[in-house]
Amino acid sequence: MKNAGRVVALVFEGIKDKIVPGISTQDVADMCEDIIRSNGAYPTFLHYYDYPGAVCVSVNDEIVHGIPNKKRILKDGDIVSIDVGATLNGYIGDACRTYPVGICTENALRLVKVTEESFWEGVKYARPGAHLGDISHAIQAYCESHGYSMVREYTGHGVGASLHEDPYIPNYGPAGSGPVLKEGMCLAIEPMVCEGHFAVRVLKDGWTAKTRDGKLSSHYENSIVITKDGYEILTKI
Ligand code: MF3
Ligand code: CO
């Protein structure tokens, strides 16, 4: 799991200065795929339930599962979520970052920052004996206290030899609810946060999920493992 997670981290390290105005979302996916494959791994999302891209690239009001497209050009002021899965020796790492493209508004940057911070607020509760809902609740409370809303249709998930394993991990819900965490569990925790209302619309391509109100959305994810006394991030170098 650490080796697979490391490849995902190498992707973000390799692309972070290359997300600039004028490149296409396909260019983004190609850069990611090159790094995944040159490290001996396979892009997990490619052909997963017929998903056609190597990674997901979701711009502005697209929440998740944006399909890479050579005609979709990133422009100054966009925010772009890049969701990367890598399979190595049968195990999967899954993580996402949202990048500002060029110069963004303060509002956009604040959404991106709060989304990442909510991950760290939630993961504070990740340890044996805690309830999964403690993580979910902390993420929701943090984002809502900044005036944002949480997507309901998509959640985090267990991760391992399959991309999506039990338990599913909502980014909302009461503390003290859900399964009790145990050492060795691997979890992909992924707040998906909306500037406006959380209602979702899926495009005719069958994948791209957008906010109904057209307002921005941001996404941040890491795969973690529950350790004896807390957690470790797997999708890091
Ligand atoms: N991180 C996303 C998830 O956990 C990526 C899946 S995209 C898919 O759902 F195309 F593979 F479905
Ligand atoms: Co995921």
Coordinates of N, CA, C and O in Angstrom, one line a residue, residues 8 11-12 15 28-29 32 36 45 51 53-58 63-66 68 80-86 93-99 157 163-164 188 190 192 219-222:
V8 N 1.5 7.7 -6.4 CA 0.5 8.7 -6.5 C 1.1 10.1 -6.0 O 1.0 11.1 -6.6
V11 N 3.3 11.6 -8.6 CA 2.6 12.3 -9.6 C 2.4 13.7 -9.2 O 2.7 14.6 -10.0
F12 N 1.9 13.9 -8.0 CA 1.6 15.3 -7.6 C 2.9 16.1 -7.5 O 2.9 17.3 -7.9
I15 N 3.8 17.1 -11.2 CA 2.9 18.0 -12.0 C 2.7 19.3 -11.4 O 2.2 20.2 -12.1
V28 N -3.0 17.3 -18.8 CA -2.8 16.9 -17.4 C -2.8 15.4 -17.2 O -1.9 14.9 -16.5
A29 N -3.8 14.8 -17.8 CA -3.9 13.3 -17.6 C -2.7 12.6 -18.2 O -2.2 11.6 -17.6
C32 N 0.2 12.8 -15.8 CA 0.0 11.9 -14.7 C 0.3 10.4 -15.1 O 1.0 9.7 -14.4
I36 N 2.9 7.7 -13.6 CA 2.4 6.4 -13.0 C 3.1 5.2 -13.7 O 3.7 4.3 -13.0
F45 N -7.9 4.1 -12.5 CA -9.2 4.5 -12.9 C -9.5 4.1 -14.4 O -10.6 4.0 -14.8
Y51 N -14.7 3.8 -17.2 CA -14.2 5.2 -17.2 C -13.1 5.3 -18.2 O -12.2 4.5 -18.2
G53 N -10.7 7.7 -18.8 CA -9.4 8.4 -18.6 C -8.4 7.7 -17.7 O -8.8 6.8 -17.0
A54 N -7.2 8.2 -17.7 CA -6.2 7.6 -16.8 C -6.3 8.2 -15.4 O -6.0 7.5 -14.4
V55 N -6.8 9.4 -15.3 CA -7.1 10.1 -14.0 C -8.3 10.9 -14.2 O -8.9 11.0 -15.3
C56 N -8.8 11.5 -13.1 CA -10.0 12.4 -13.3 C -9.5 13.9 -13.2 O -8.7 14.2 -12.3
V57 N -10.0 14.7 -14.1 CA -9.6 16.1 -14.1 C -10.9 17.0 -14.1 O -11.6 17.0 -15.1
S58 N -11.2 17.6 -13.0 CA -12.5 18.3 -12.8 C -12.2 19.8 -12.5 O -11.6 20.1 -11.6
I63 N -17.3 18.6 -9.8 CA -17.0 18.2 -8.5 C -16.0 17.0 -8.6 O -14.9 17.0 -8.0
V64 N -16.4 16.0 -9.3 CA -15.5 14.8 -9.5 C -15.7 14.2 -10.8 O -16.7 14.5 -11.5
H65 N -14.8 13.3 -11.2 CA -14.9 12.4 -12.4 C -15.0 13.1 -13.7 O -15.5 12.6 -14.7
G66 N -14.3 14.3 -13.8 CA -14.2 15.0 -15.1 C -13.3 14.1 -16.0 O -12.3 13.6 -15.6
P68 N -10.7 13.6 -19.0 CA -9.7 14.4 -19.7 C -10.1 14.6 -21.2 O -10.7 13.7 -21.8
V80 N -8.6 23.4 -10.5 CA -8.7 22.1 -11.2 C -8.3 21.0 -10.2 O -7.2 21.0 -9.6
S81 N -9.3 20.0 -10.0 CA -9.0 18.9 -9.1 C -8.5 17.7 -10.0 O -9.0 17.4 -11.0
I82 N -7.4 17.2 -9.5 CA -6.7 16.1 -10.2 C -6.7 14.9 -9.2 O -6.1 14.9 -8.2
D83 N -7.5 13.9 -9.6 CA -7.7 12.7 -8.8 C -6.9 11.5 -9.4 O -7.2 11.2 -10.6
V84 N -6.0 10.9 -8.7 CA -5.1 10.0 -9.2 C -5.1 8.7 -8.4 O -5.1 8.6 -7.2
G85 N -5.2 7.6 -9.2 CA -5.1 6.2 -8.6 C -4.0 5.5 -9.3 O -3.8 5.6 -10.5
A86 N -3.2 4.8 -8.5 CA -2.1 4.0 -9.1 C -2.1 2.6 -8.4 O -2.3 2.4 -7.2
G93 N -3.2 3.0 -4.5 CA -3.1 4.3 -3.8 C -4.1 5.2 -4.5 O -4.2 5.2 -5.7
D94 N -4.8 6.1 -3.8 CA -5.8 7.0 -4.3 C -5.7 8.3 -3.6 O -5.8 8.3 -2.3
A95 N -5.5 9.4 -4.3 CA -5.5 10.7 -3.7 C -5.9 11.8 -4.7 O -5.9 11.5 -5.9
C96 N -6.2 12.9 -4.2 CA -6.6 14.1 -5.1 C -6.1 15.4 -4.5 O -6.0 15.6 -3.3
R97 N -5.7 16.3 -5.4 CA -5.4 17.6 -5.1 C -6.1 18.6 -6.0 O -6.4 18.3 -7.1
T98 N -6.5 19.8 -5.4 CA -7.1 20.8 -6.3 C -6.0 21.9 -6.4 O -5.5 22.4 -5.4
Y99 N -5.7 22.3 -7.7 CA -4.7 23.3 -8.0 C -5.4 24.6 -8.5 O -6.3 24.5 -9.3
H157 N -13.9 6.0 1.0 CA -14.1 4.6 1.0 C -12.8 3.8 1.5 O -11.7 4.4 1.5
L163 N -10.3 -0.7 -5.6 CA -10.4 0.8 -5.4 C -11.4 1.2 -4.3 O -11.1 2.0 -3.5
H164 N -12.6 0.6 -4.4 CA -13.6 0.9 -3.4 C -13.9 -0.3 -2.6 O -14.5 -1.3 -3.0
A188 N -9.5 5.7 2.2 CA -9.4 6.9 1.3 C -10.4 8.0 1.8 O -11.6 7.8 1.7
E190 N -11.8 11.7 1.6 CA -11.8 12.6 0.4 C -13.0 13.7 0.5 O -14.0 13.5 -0.1
M192 N -15.3 16.5 -0.5 CA -15.7 17.1 -1.7 C -16.6 18.3 -1.3 O -17.7 18.0 -0.7
H219 N -11.8 19.4 -4.0 CA -11.7 18.0 -3.6 C -10.3 17.8 -3.1 O -9.3 18.3 -3.8
Y220 N -10.1 17.1 -2.0 CA -8.8 16.8 -1.5 C -8.9 15.4 -0.9 O -9.8 15.1 -0.2
E221 N -7.9 14.6 -1.2 CA -7.9 13.2 -0.8 C -6.6 12.6 -0.5 O -5.6 12.9 -1.2
N222 N -6.5 11.8 0.6 CA -5.3 10.9 0.7 C -5.8 9.5 1.2 O -6.9 9.4 1.8

